[in-house]
Amino acid sequence: MKPRITDSTKNASNTKPKIADVAKVAGVSPTTVSRVLNNRGYIGEKTRTKVQQAMEQLNYFPNDIARSLFIQKTYLIGVIFPTTSNPFYGQLIFHLENIAASMGYKTLLCNSQGREDKEKNYLKMLQRNQVDGIIAGAHNRRMEEYDIPSLPVVGVDRYLSENTPVVSSDNYDGGTQATQLLVNKGCKHIIHINGPISLETPANLRRKAYEDTMRENDLTPHTYEVGLDDQEKIIEKLFDENPRVDGVFASDDIIASRVLREAKNRNIDIPSKLKVIGYDGTETTRLLLPELSTIQQPIKEIAEKTIEILIKQINGDNGDVQLETMLPVTLIESETT
Amino acid sequence: MKPRITDSTKNASNTKPKIADVAKVAGVSPTTVSRVLNNRGYIGEKTRTKVQQAMEQLNYFPNDIARSLFIQKTYLIGVIFPTTSNPFYGQLIFHLENIAASMGYKTLLCNSQGREDKEKNYLKMLQRNQVDGIIAGAHNRRMEEYDIPSLPVVGVDRYLSENTPVVSSDNYDGGTQATQLLVNKGCKHIIHINGPISLETPANLRRKAYEDTMRENDLTPHTYEVGLDDQEKIIEKLFDENPRVDGVFASDDIIASRVLREAKNRNIDIPSKLKVIGYDGTETTRLLLPELSTIQQPIKEIAEKTIEILIKQINGDNGDVQLETMLPVTLIESETT
DNA sequence: TTTCATATGTCAACCGGATGACATACAATT
DNA sequence: AATTGTATGTCATCCGGTTGACATATGAAA
């Protein structure tokens, strides 16, 4: 039975209780309270209990701001991605926060919306807030702003700056598997669609793998590039310009979904006339579009590795930090191939 | 042309520069630097420039931790939801963070995963971190822990405690519109599926509206309840037990998607033999499953209203804070009805 | 009886910045 | 010449908690 907090047990003034208040109630010195809180030095069992009861009674919470100021560590990490609304980032951020929390770190969320100005502002904000580290996967060009002396940074699927470690899935292997699957299923006119090209992201290896695999199979690669708002239009164009297309490898599941949709509009049967494979394989896509074949990224493992590297850096173990980490993908063959 | 930070311009010791360092470089007193930072008192134009240059040169960032400690305000808000991985929460959190950022507030992210113990821990963590306010939509039962004197809290689609303001979409209207649409389209055997029942969430008004609307149309309501892991099984059961079902109103789009899937498995044509309507209408669902008819929640508006109420409370305007706010939904009629 | 580990208290300094009080200096007004 | 607004400096205090130095007290072991 947990003690109900009643007005009579709250401290008289309406301000938050501090260590001194706890000390007064427990009948000990502030130092002793601090000793209990930090488990330092000698503490008697009865004293510890008295102090803990006083804290409960007062509804005392140690002020982590004050603590951070002194110990010069906040246990905060900043997480910068374009948006939590996207299934891939949403799932990735979920795992990042989760794992961070399990290691005692708190997550400051930043949605950059793909805008460089926002990203730079967030970067400043995080530094003002003395975060212990930053995880980012927010933009495509390198930004020297990420070269922050003595502030650990890890990139996810993005090269941030010269010396920033990157974690990503094995995009080249994913691209190979996707393309090869279409080839194996007998497709001859396979088209690749990818997002805005930025040569510096590991994700572009998907395209490279596609092109290599096509050539290895004596097929001609043909790639379309979509932006954020022109996806539908470009996909229509793709079908108009390539009536004989019989395979599409889309660089993410949302684009793949649009291809499926357009095919339906044009009464192109899937998978008999056209095979489609996407990329990402998030929980949400699997739930909403289970029929889509896709290359599934190991999102949780990416998050784990990212946090591992970040915390290693925070702890000063810079020795064995790998600059580039690639994690294996999984081919999910469903009904669209 | 922005000045490159070179080793020679960095301060000699490798510690973060503080106001005193800036003062030294600018050749002014620390107080003057503080005055520039906070725009207080008289400052000469040339002095301001000198100070700003010194800050750039040193790559100085004011320590918000120290500042927060003194001004007794962190500009932090805690955001507690089950997971960013879910499209609805992901999109909601995106907007919450966005709007908060535009008002100068930073977002501490907490994924409670629907677990009460995690939620309580987050609540403690947020208080230790002196957040200025909390936004939560994380559980179904009321928790007295949310009754925190002098710490503003706003719930989204969840009743948190007696006096906590709640913002939600007009669930009753949404439920009515969904049900009525199926009725209007000629469905006679309409079944409702909802998530785990917890009488205290506004979302349960969807079910109430369904039942009321059915009765008004002289139809018999019939509801199935799904948990987190048994969705497929229960949906199969639904079809087994109700061969004549010709309309389904699912309480969220993911459940609706599963219904579509099962109907496909059973070769039940949609919409001729069975009409399905979901709830939420997130960006992601609209992209991945545009054919699904649904009731779209005004997620951005919910976020706006939530932040508005929270900040009103933070600023002490407790007078005109509405305890319950309902925002209008939009019927999206697509191909499944 | 002496010694020592345990237990607690007192006190001051510190983390980085904000702020109020007060002093000083200069230029423009009256 | 006196007044006033502008500009800057010095200094001390505070925010809440941490930590080290040191003093003191008690009970148990040597």
XYZ file of C-alpha atoms (C1' of nucleotides) in Angstrom:
734
model
C 0.000 0.000 0.000
C 1.595 3.156 -1.230
C 1.198 6.223 0.934
C -1.220 8.727 -0.496
C 0.181 12.175 -0.843
C -2.066 14.476 1.100
C -1.820 18.204 1.537
C -0.648 17.820 5.087
C 2.379 15.830 4.044
C 3.424 18.184 1.284
C 5.879 20.850 2.194
C 4.214 24.021 3.213
C 5.516 26.320 0.528
C 4.431 25.288 -2.904
C 7.923 24.996 -4.307
C 9.595 21.781 -5.282
C 11.341 20.101 -2.384
C 15.091 20.075 -2.485
C 17.700 18.038 -0.721
C 17.632 20.378 2.254
C 13.915 19.761 2.701
C 14.380 16.042 2.596
C 17.193 16.346 5.113
C 15.014 18.345 7.463
C 12.154 15.846 7.316
C 14.454 12.874 7.696
C 16.308 14.583 10.493
C 19.693 14.187 8.828
C 22.161 16.438 7.082
C 21.930 17.313 3.390
C 25.187 15.500 2.813
C 23.690 12.325 4.163
C 20.762 12.638 1.777
C 23.171 13.085 -1.063
C 25.067 10.035 0.135
C 21.889 7.998 0.040
C 21.042 9.272 -3.418
C 24.431 8.464 -4.831
C 25.192 5.486 -2.682
C 28.475 6.877 -1.606
C 30.374 6.476 1.658
C 28.915 4.789 4.704
C 25.167 4.821 5.225
C 23.277 3.066 7.984
C 20.298 0.986 7.002
C 17.890 2.884 9.237
C 19.136 6.209 7.955
C 18.725 5.107 4.375
C 15.153 4.115 5.121
C 14.389 7.348 6.916
C 15.717 9.333 3.990
C 13.821 7.323 1.445
C 10.620 7.737 3.383
C 11.183 11.457 3.612
C 11.643 11.574 -0.147
C 8.417 9.714 -0.731
C 6.567 11.816 1.742
C 7.704 15.036 0.150
C 7.365 13.629 -3.341
C 10.936 14.561 -3.880
C 12.657 14.130 -7.228
C 16.351 14.896 -7.498
C 16.989 17.785 -9.849
C 18.872 16.242 -12.741
C 19.576 19.671 -14.161
C 21.598 20.668 -11.144
C 23.227 17.273 -11.077
C 24.129 17.419 -14.760
C 25.679 20.817 -14.297
C 28.025 19.537 -11.683
C 28.914 16.132 -13.049
C 29.308 17.546 -16.542
C 27.155 14.883 -18.100
C 23.489 14.981 -19.050
C 22.716 11.452 -20.182
C 20.920 13.095 -23.061
C 21.308 12.075 -26.663
C 19.966 14.028 -29.590
C 18.264 12.145 -32.399
C 17.865 13.931 -35.710
C 15.843 12.398 -38.530
C 13.525 13.819 -41.153
C 10.289 12.694 -39.513
C 8.814 10.171 -37.111
C 5.849 9.969 -39.415
C 7.624 7.795 -41.934
C 7.373 4.089 -41.049
C 11.094 3.446 -41.387
C 12.241 6.375 -39.278
C 9.386 5.880 -36.848
C 10.422 2.326 -36.215
C 14.102 3.179 -36.093
C 13.555 5.986 -33.601
C 11.383 3.725 -31.506
C 14.235 1.280 -31.141
C 16.838 3.968 -30.649
C 14.898 5.542 -27.817
C 14.191 2.171 -26.325
C 17.734 0.968 -26.226
C 19.020 4.339 -25.100
C 16.531 4.338 -22.241
C 17.622 0.883 -21.195
C 21.141 2.223 -20.859
C 20.105 5.234 -18.856
C 20.076 7.750 -21.675
C 17.266 10.097 -22.553
C 16.262 11.046 -26.071
C 15.830 14.553 -27.403
C 13.786 14.253 -30.575
C 14.444 16.395 -33.649
C 12.428 16.225 -36.871
C 14.489 17.992 -39.477
C 12.008 17.482 -42.306
C 14.890 17.185 -44.689
C 15.644 20.860 -44.297
C 19.234 21.823 -43.834
C 18.421 25.008 -41.928
C 16.321 23.114 -39.408
C 19.013 20.542 -39.056
C 21.640 23.158 -38.295
C 19.380 24.769 -35.733
C 18.799 21.451 -34.038
C 22.506 20.873 -33.956
C 22.986 24.154 -32.138
C 20.147 23.434 -29.791
C 21.584 20.049 -28.895
C 24.942 21.553 -28.120
C 23.383 24.225 -25.946
C 21.646 21.431 -24.116
C 24.918 19.659 -23.526
C 23.849 16.350 -25.002
C 26.332 13.557 -24.518
C 25.982 12.424 -28.122
C 24.050 12.739 -31.352
C 22.526 10.236 -33.736
C 21.542 11.567 -37.102
C 20.294 10.367 -40.438
C 18.810 13.534 -41.640
C 20.405 14.830 -44.784
C 22.304 13.914 -47.870
C 25.203 16.239 -48.141
C 28.053 16.219 -45.708
C 27.863 19.027 -43.188
C 30.955 20.296 -41.502
C 28.723 21.237 -38.608
C 28.824 17.598 -37.622
C 32.529 17.808 -37.015
C 32.226 18.716 -33.400
C 35.344 18.182 -31.366
C 34.669 15.935 -28.404
C 30.969 15.445 -29.151
C 30.285 11.884 -30.309
C 28.099 11.545 -33.404
C 26.908 8.471 -35.270
C 25.156 8.495 -38.613
C 22.490 6.080 -39.739
C 22.504 5.417 -43.459
C 24.133 8.804 -43.989
C 27.662 10.006 -44.255
C 27.718 13.011 -41.986
C 31.325 14.050 -42.084
C 34.733 12.651 -42.709
C 35.227 10.918 -39.404
C 31.708 10.143 -38.316
C 30.912 6.451 -37.966
C 27.991 5.229 -40.074
C 25.673 2.306 -39.516
C 23.497 1.010 -42.302
C 22.075 -2.124 -43.770
C 23.986 -3.906 -46.456
C 22.497 -1.870 -49.238
C 24.585 -3.388 -51.969
C 23.595 -6.897 -51.019
C 19.959 -5.806 -50.714
C 20.039 -4.270 -54.158
C 21.636 -7.390 -55.549
C 19.132 -9.717 -53.980
C 16.182 -7.654 -55.130
C 17.398 -7.408 -58.699
C 18.511 -10.999 -58.907
C 15.153 -12.186 -57.652
C 13.390 -10.371 -60.466
C 15.859 -11.796 -62.960
C 15.405 -15.289 -61.610
C 11.662 -14.948 -61.930
C 12.147 -14.290 -65.609
C 11.861 -10.518 -65.800
C 13.624 -8.990 -68.779
C 12.704 -5.336 -68.523
C 13.499 -4.394 -64.996
C 13.352 -0.791 -63.947
C 14.720 0.708 -60.782
C 13.183 3.685 -59.028
C 15.054 5.553 -56.386
C 14.616 8.658 -54.293
C 16.470 11.904 -54.836
C 20.014 11.022 -55.745
C 22.724 12.086 -53.426
C 25.840 10.206 -54.198
C 26.973 10.269 -50.652
C 24.400 8.057 -48.973
C 25.004 4.365 -48.502
C 21.485 3.807 -49.791
C 22.745 4.628 -53.239
C 24.519 1.335 -53.228
C 21.130 -0.166 -53.895
C 21.172 1.446 -57.274
C 24.753 0.506 -57.926
C 23.959 -3.105 -57.086
C 20.960 -3.007 -59.384
C 23.049 -1.741 -62.260
C 25.822 -4.244 -61.665
C 23.420 -7.139 -61.357
C 21.598 -6.146 -64.516
C 24.798 -6.037 -66.495
C 25.924 -9.344 -65.109
C 22.729 -10.790 -66.488
C 23.165 -9.014 -69.817
C 20.247 -6.731 -69.168
C 20.139 -2.984 -69.544
C 19.641 -1.010 -66.349
C 17.153 1.786 -66.461
C 16.540 4.013 -63.484
C 13.907 6.600 -62.678
C 14.371 9.094 -59.949
C 11.515 10.452 -57.889
C 11.361 13.408 -55.568
C 8.952 13.938 -52.735
C 5.962 15.282 -54.581
C 6.325 13.978 -58.075
C 6.181 10.270 -57.385
C 2.833 9.587 -59.015
C 3.658 11.575 -62.101
C 6.999 9.903 -62.626
C 5.562 6.464 -62.136
C 2.923 7.175 -64.764
C 5.669 8.337 -67.044
C 7.580 5.147 -66.355
C 4.679 3.022 -67.514
C 3.991 5.250 -70.495
C 7.572 5.123 -71.644
C 8.100 1.434 -70.919
C 5.076 -0.583 -71.969
C 7.139 -3.774 -71.821
C 8.314 -3.317 -68.229
C 7.899 -6.596 -66.353
C 9.843 -5.905 -63.172
C 10.272 -2.973 -60.825
C 12.718 -2.633 -57.978
C 11.714 0.355 -55.889
C 14.141 1.797 -53.396
C 11.508 1.930 -50.710
C 8.193 0.314 -49.963
C 6.140 3.449 -50.365
C 7.336 3.913 -53.912
C 6.664 0.223 -54.509
C 3.159 0.703 -53.228
C 2.602 3.481 -55.733
C 3.804 1.239 -58.506
C 1.355 -1.444 -57.448
C -1.381 1.126 -57.477
C -0.572 2.405 -60.938
C -0.356 -1.124 -62.254
C -3.809 -1.786 -60.881
C -5.111 1.343 -62.600
C -3.699 0.076 -65.851
C -5.011 -3.425 -65.309
C -1.563 -4.900 -65.311
C -1.763 -8.103 -63.360
C 0.669 -8.664 -60.543
C 2.728 -10.779 -60.427
C 1.978 -12.453 -63.784
C 2.620 -9.406 -65.986
C 4.650 -7.301 -63.608
C 6.723 -8.153 -60.577
C 7.488 -5.564 -57.932
C 9.880 -5.543 -55.039
C 10.408 -2.782 -52.499
C 12.892 -1.973 -49.780
C 12.635 -1.441 -46.006
C 10.142 -4.018 -44.808
C 8.957 -2.032 -41.814
C 6.391 -3.410 -39.402
C 3.844 -1.016 -40.764
C 4.359 -1.983 -44.371
C 4.199 -5.640 -43.438
C 0.876 -5.001 -41.748
C -0.700 -2.775 -44.346
C 0.794 -4.293 -47.465
C 1.796 -7.845 -46.644
C 1.594 -8.888 -50.276
C 4.556 -6.702 -51.169
C 7.855 -8.488 -51.655
C 10.636 -6.473 -50.146
C 14.134 -6.317 -48.755
C 13.821 -5.997 -45.055
C 16.297 -3.876 -43.164
C 17.369 -5.044 -39.711
C 16.063 -1.906 -38.067
C 16.409 -3.051 -34.499
C 19.936 -4.253 -35.080
C 20.818 -0.979 -36.755
C 19.552 0.835 -33.684
C 21.492 -1.441 -31.363
C 24.726 -1.051 -33.238
C 24.267 2.701 -33.477
C 23.759 3.121 -29.757
C 26.599 0.755 -29.028
C 29.010 2.813 -31.093
C 27.733 6.084 -29.706
C 28.061 5.026 -26.105
C 31.466 3.581 -26.757
C 32.518 6.988 -27.979
C 30.845 8.748 -25.076
C 32.835 6.569 -22.740
C 35.988 7.496 -24.533
C 36.675 4.086 -26.062
C 37.549 5.572 -29.404
C 39.965 2.839 -30.244
C 37.840 0.102 -31.648
C 35.090 2.196 -33.182
C 34.430 1.028 -36.704
C 33.875 3.792 -39.212
C 31.382 1.879 -41.301
C 29.091 -0.903 -40.135
C 26.859 -2.880 -42.452
C 24.175 -5.220 -41.250
C 22.609 -8.010 -43.273
C 19.212 -7.632 -44.922
C 16.483 -10.231 -45.381
C 14.624 -10.958 -48.554
C 10.899 -11.253 -47.977
C 9.276 -12.943 -50.895
C 5.596 -12.350 -50.975
C 2.931 -12.107 -53.649
C 4.205 -9.303 -55.846
C 7.065 -11.338 -57.264
C 31.787 33.373 -45.934
C 31.700 31.680 -42.596
C 34.936 31.557 -40.683
C 36.467 28.116 -40.594
C 37.203 26.864 -37.163
C 40.862 26.135 -37.046
C 42.933 24.834 -34.211
C 44.566 28.168 -33.723
C 41.264 29.870 -33.089
C 40.019 27.274 -30.639
C 40.697 27.919 -27.027
C 43.860 26.302 -25.857
C 42.455 23.951 -23.257
C 40.145 21.397 -24.738
C 37.218 22.248 -22.501
C 34.056 23.907 -23.674
C 34.313 27.673 -23.682
C 32.267 29.488 -21.084
C 31.121 33.035 -20.776
C 34.385 34.023 -19.119
C 36.338 32.772 -22.126
C 34.163 34.741 -24.495
C 34.579 37.795 -22.330
C 38.330 37.455 -22.396
C 38.489 37.125 -26.173
C 36.081 39.977 -26.733
C 37.886 42.109 -24.202
C 34.794 42.791 -22.141
C 33.406 41.674 -18.814
C 31.392 38.475 -18.360
C 28.397 40.532 -17.399
C 28.526 42.294 -20.736
C 28.559 38.967 -22.543
C 25.552 37.894 -20.542
C 23.864 41.145 -21.407
C 24.461 40.511 -25.097
C 23.143 36.970 -24.791
C 19.988 38.012 -23.028
C 19.602 41.398 -24.629
C 19.316 43.152 -21.351
C 20.380 46.617 -20.318
C 22.430 48.906 -22.506
C 24.762 47.435 -25.099
C 26.772 49.347 -27.663
C 26.611 48.156 -31.245
C 30.367 47.636 -31.536
C 30.479 45.724 -28.273
C 27.671 43.450 -29.369
C 29.540 42.702 -32.566
C 32.803 42.049 -30.761
C 31.083 39.647 -28.401
C 29.309 37.819 -31.185
C 32.520 37.434 -33.097
C 34.244 36.089 -30.031
C 31.453 33.544 -29.633
C 31.810 32.421 -33.211
C 35.543 32.260 -32.968
C 35.438 30.138 -29.848
C 32.516 28.129 -31.129
C 30.729 29.060 -27.973
C 27.297 27.693 -27.115
C 25.568 28.977 -24.009
C 25.054 26.198 -21.484
C 21.304 25.788 -21.307
C 21.662 23.460 -18.356
C 23.189 26.176 -16.234
C 20.708 28.662 -17.559
C 17.752 26.383 -16.820
C 18.959 25.883 -13.300
C 18.913 29.552 -12.617
C 15.801 30.635 -14.459
C 13.883 27.635 -13.167
C 12.611 26.702 -16.576
C 13.912 24.141 -19.035
C 11.759 24.616 -22.128
C 11.540 20.852 -22.195
C 8.347 18.924 -22.663
C 7.985 15.207 -22.185
C 6.008 13.239 -24.733
C 4.807 9.787 -23.714
C 3.158 7.486 -26.242
C 3.274 3.748 -26.824
C 5.531 3.853 -29.865
C 6.705 6.069 -32.695
C 6.552 3.027 -34.905
C 2.803 3.121 -35.243
C 1.707 5.419 -38.075
C -0.798 7.326 -35.987
C 1.517 8.027 -33.081
C 4.445 8.589 -35.400
C 2.572 11.275 -37.253
C 1.153 12.795 -34.084
C 4.556 12.967 -32.444
C 6.014 14.483 -35.571
C 3.564 17.342 -35.361
C 3.880 17.701 -31.621
C 7.641 18.029 -31.829
C 7.359 20.369 -34.745
C 4.969 22.769 -33.167
C 6.745 22.619 -29.838
C 10.034 23.452 -31.549
C 8.452 26.405 -33.302
C 7.510 27.756 -29.886
C 10.945 27.242 -28.433
C 10.270 23.990 -26.631
C 12.315 20.826 -26.881
C 10.875 17.332 -26.879
C 11.931 14.466 -24.655
C 10.655 11.314 -26.292
C 9.257 8.397 -24.301
C 7.988 5.144 -25.817
C 5.997 3.451 -23.115
C 5.097 0.411 -25.219
C 1.781 0.260 -23.435
C 3.498 -0.835 -20.258
C 2.409 0.836 -17.090
C 5.746 0.272 -15.338
C 7.645 1.958 -18.153
C 5.198 4.786 -18.168
C 5.654 5.400 -14.460
C 9.410 5.347 -14.832
C 9.236 7.860 -17.634
C 7.052 10.043 -15.500
C 9.687 10.046 -12.779
C 12.458 10.646 -15.259
C 10.630 13.636 -16.724
C 10.157 15.163 -13.310
C 13.799 14.674 -12.434
C 14.585 16.457 -15.664
C 12.400 19.374 -14.672
C 10.288 19.333 -17.808
C 7.932 22.265 -18.115
C 5.064 20.046 -19.181
C 3.999 16.592 -20.295
C 1.903 15.307 -23.175
C 0.748 11.739 -22.888
C -1.499 9.298 -24.629
C 0.009 6.163 -23.378
C -2.345 4.069 -21.342
C -5.930 3.229 -20.718
C -6.459 3.354 -17.030
C -6.278 6.535 -15.052
C -3.059 6.933 -13.132
C -2.865 9.089 -10.067
C 0.764 9.623 -10.932
C -0.414 12.124 -13.496
C -1.847 14.313 -10.776
C 1.268 16.341 -10.335
C 0.775 19.620 -8.562
C 2.064 22.475 -10.630
C 3.235 20.335 -13.548
C 1.037 20.863 -16.602
C -0.123 17.700 -18.361
C -2.338 17.230 -21.405
C -3.744 13.925 -22.620
C -4.314 12.943 -26.205
C -7.216 10.599 -26.694
C -6.753 9.386 -23.128
C -8.196 10.386 -19.792
C -5.147 10.606 -17.591
C -6.576 11.828 -14.347
C -9.508 13.748 -12.997
C -8.335 17.218 -13.905
C -6.119 16.622 -16.886
C -7.292 18.250 -20.103
C -7.832 15.857 -23.016
C -7.690 16.504 -26.736
C -9.141 14.032 -29.179
C -10.969 13.765 -32.441
C -14.723 13.635 -32.416
C -14.844 9.901 -31.980
C -18.574 9.703 -31.641
C -19.142 11.579 -34.846
C -16.500 9.467 -36.567
C -18.166 6.276 -35.430
C -21.504 7.562 -36.577
C -20.264 8.587 -39.995
C -18.506 5.284 -40.551
C -21.478 3.206 -39.542
C -23.979 5.343 -41.361
C -21.946 5.140 -44.541
C -22.080 1.354 -44.466
C -25.798 1.476 -43.789
C -26.359 3.914 -46.624
C -24.448 1.664 -48.963
C -26.931 -1.075 -48.193
C -25.049 -3.172 -45.649
C -27.277 -5.152 -43.338
C -24.821 -7.193 -41.336
C -22.308 -4.730 -40.085
C -19.716 -5.783 -37.594
C -17.499 -3.534 -35.529
C -14.002 -4.471 -34.443
C -12.201 -2.542 -31.805
C -8.984 -2.748 -29.861
C -8.693 -3.776 -26.232
C -11.625 -2.232 -24.437
C -10.874 0.283 -21.780
C -13.991 2.173 -20.959
C -12.103 5.283 -20.119
C -10.712 6.274 -23.484
C -12.540 8.700 -25.724
C -11.887 6.264 -28.566
C -14.523 4.017 -27.125
C -17.073 6.499 -28.265
C -16.504 5.034 -31.710
C -18.059 1.846 -30.544
C -20.852 3.608 -28.732
C -21.648 5.568 -31.870
C -21.628 2.376 -33.896
C -24.087 0.736 -31.552
C -26.364 3.747 -31.433
C -26.328 4.150 -35.191
C -27.076 0.487 -35.763
C -30.068 0.627 -33.454
C -31.339 3.788 -35.067
C -31.331 1.881 -38.331
C -33.012 -1.153 -36.762
C -29.905 -3.235 -37.119
C -28.247 -5.368 -34.489
C -24.810 -4.274 -33.390
C -22.163 -6.929 -33.095
C -18.678 -6.175 -31.889
C -15.461 -8.147 -31.854
C -12.569 -7.147 -29.706
C -8.973 -7.748 -30.703
C -5.822 -7.582 -28.651
C -2.343 -6.999 -29.911
C -1.409 -10.482 -31.018
C -4.679 -12.178 -31.740
C -5.941 -9.952 -34.531
C -5.673 -12.488 -37.326
C -7.254 -15.254 -35.347
C -10.174 -13.153 -34.235
C -10.793 -11.852 -37.709
C -10.884 -15.392 -39.030
C -13.326 -16.225 -36.310
C -15.408 -13.245 -37.283
C -15.748 -14.499 -40.833
C -16.383 -18.068 -39.711
C -19.112 -17.047 -37.332
C -20.714 -14.481 -39.612
C -20.858 -15.761 -43.176
C -23.397 -13.095 -44.045
C -21.332 -10.157 -42.913
C -21.417 -7.431 -45.548
C -19.898 -4.493 -43.694
C -17.041 -4.019 -41.270
C -16.167 -0.908 -39.321
C -12.709 -1.342 -37.848
C -11.536 0.969 -35.123
C -8.234 1.542 -36.813
C -6.779 1.191 -40.290
C -4.432 -1.631 -39.441
C -7.278 -3.828 -38.295
C -9.169 -2.804 -41.420
C -6.197 -3.858 -43.496
C -6.280 -7.281 -41.900
C -9.948 -7.593 -42.691
C -9.266 -6.771 -46.329
C -6.577 -9.384 -46.356
C -8.741 -12.088 -44.879
C -11.542 -11.246 -47.297
C -9.101 -11.655 -50.148
C -8.072 -15.038 -48.777
C -11.676 -16.071 -48.748
C -12.366 -14.640 -52.176
C -14.899 -12.228 -50.868
C -15.040 -9.361 -53.318
C -14.630 -5.853 -52.018
C -16.681 -3.730 -52.124
C -19.432 -5.700 -53.855
C -19.767 -8.430 -51.234
C -18.170 -6.733 -48.298
C -17.557 -3.112 -47.460
C -14.848 -2.073 -45.049
C -14.096 1.205 -43.376
C -11.248 1.974 -41.010
C -10.253 4.778 -38.691
C -7.254 7.117 -38.475
C -6.375 7.994 -42.053
C -2.710 8.604 -41.418
C -0.384 9.715 -44.187
C 1.210 6.305 -44.217
C -2.046 4.435 -44.586
C -3.142 6.774 -47.320
C 0.090 6.032 -49.140
C 0.232 2.313 -48.637
C -3.458 1.537 -48.711
C -5.183 4.337 -50.581
C -8.095 2.101 -51.501
C -9.205 1.887 -47.883
C -12.134 4.046 -46.901
C -11.552 5.553 -43.503
C -12.349 8.200 -40.973
C -9.457 10.584 -40.946
C -8.389 12.156 -37.688
C -7.150 15.748 -37.786
C -3.767 14.787 -36.415
C -2.044 18.080 -36.994
C -4.906 19.988 -35.428
C -4.884 17.650 -32.454
C -1.204 18.367 -32.007
C -1.737 22.100 -32.310
C -4.544 22.171 -29.800
C -2.587 19.972 -27.407
C 0.452 22.209 -27.434
C -1.700 25.277 -27.184
C -3.373 24.008 -24.038
C -0.110 22.807 -22.548
C 1.671 26.081 -23.077
C -1.290 27.995 -21.772
C -0.972 26.009 -18.585
C 2.784 26.419 -18.470
C 2.273 30.148 -18.668
C -0.174 29.994 -15.830
C -3.290 30.844 -17.835
C -5.300 28.162 -16.135
C -8.496 30.063 -16.426
C -9.728 29.293 -19.880
C -8.297 25.807 -20.302
C -10.976 23.504 -21.599
C -11.025 20.092 -19.983
C -12.123 18.265 -23.104
C -11.507 19.293 -26.691
C -12.928 17.451 -29.671
C -11.864 18.104 -33.198
C -13.832 17.220 -36.320
C -13.011 14.145 -38.398
C -13.175 13.702 -42.159
C -14.775 10.841 -43.993
C -12.569 9.529 -46.771
C -14.583 7.442 -49.119
C -12.403 5.264 -51.235
C -12.737 1.897 -52.898
C -13.536 -0.402 -50.024
C -17.023 0.988 -49.521
C 42.583 -0.328 26.236
C 43.572 0.683 21.890
C 42.369 0.525 17.164
C 39.545 0.635 13.334
C 35.640 0.300 10.364
C 31.208 2.375 10.315
C 28.192 6.303 10.456
C 27.037 11.001 10.341
C 27.740 16.067 10.552
C 29.829 20.666 9.147
C 31.740 23.466 5.780
C 33.380 25.260 1.594
C 34.089 25.066 -3.196
C 32.293 24.136 -7.582
C 29.395 23.484 -12.059
C 27.963 27.912 -15.784
C 25.176 31.452 -16.086
C 21.638 35.233 -14.420
C 20.786 39.145 -12.018
C 20.534 43.056 -8.932
C 23.214 46.633 -6.670
C 26.397 49.859 -7.353
C 30.238 52.531 -9.370
C 32.133 54.917 -13.150
C 32.571 57.288 -17.512
C 31.131 59.785 -21.452
C 28.190 62.416 -24.422
C 24.207 64.996 -25.344
C 20.534 68.116 -23.295
C 18.799 71.631 -20.797
C 27.170 73.728 -15.121
C 24.004 70.447 -13.968
C 21.249 66.687 -15.540
C 20.238 62.559 -17.895
C 20.529 58.547 -20.860
C 23.839 55.316 -22.544
C 27.499 52.018 -21.860
C 30.327 49.101 -19.251
C 32.678 47.102 -15.138
C 32.915 44.898 -10.407
C 31.011 42.064 -7.060
C 28.162 39.053 -4.595
C 24.405 35.923 -4.571
C 21.612 32.348 -6.273
C 19.903 28.011 -8.767
C 20.271 22.546 -6.550
C 23.224 19.128 -6.062
C 28.130 16.942 -5.616
C 32.257 16.276 -3.549
C 36.383 16.438 -0.764
C 38.341 17.626 3.672
C 37.817 17.190 8.243
C 35.695 16.420 12.784
C 33.226 13.450 15.776
C 30.939 9.467 17.745
C 29.955 4.609 18.388
C 30.530 -0.261 18.640
C 33.333 -4.174 17.749
C 37.614 -6.471 17.255
C 42.461 -6.905 18.624
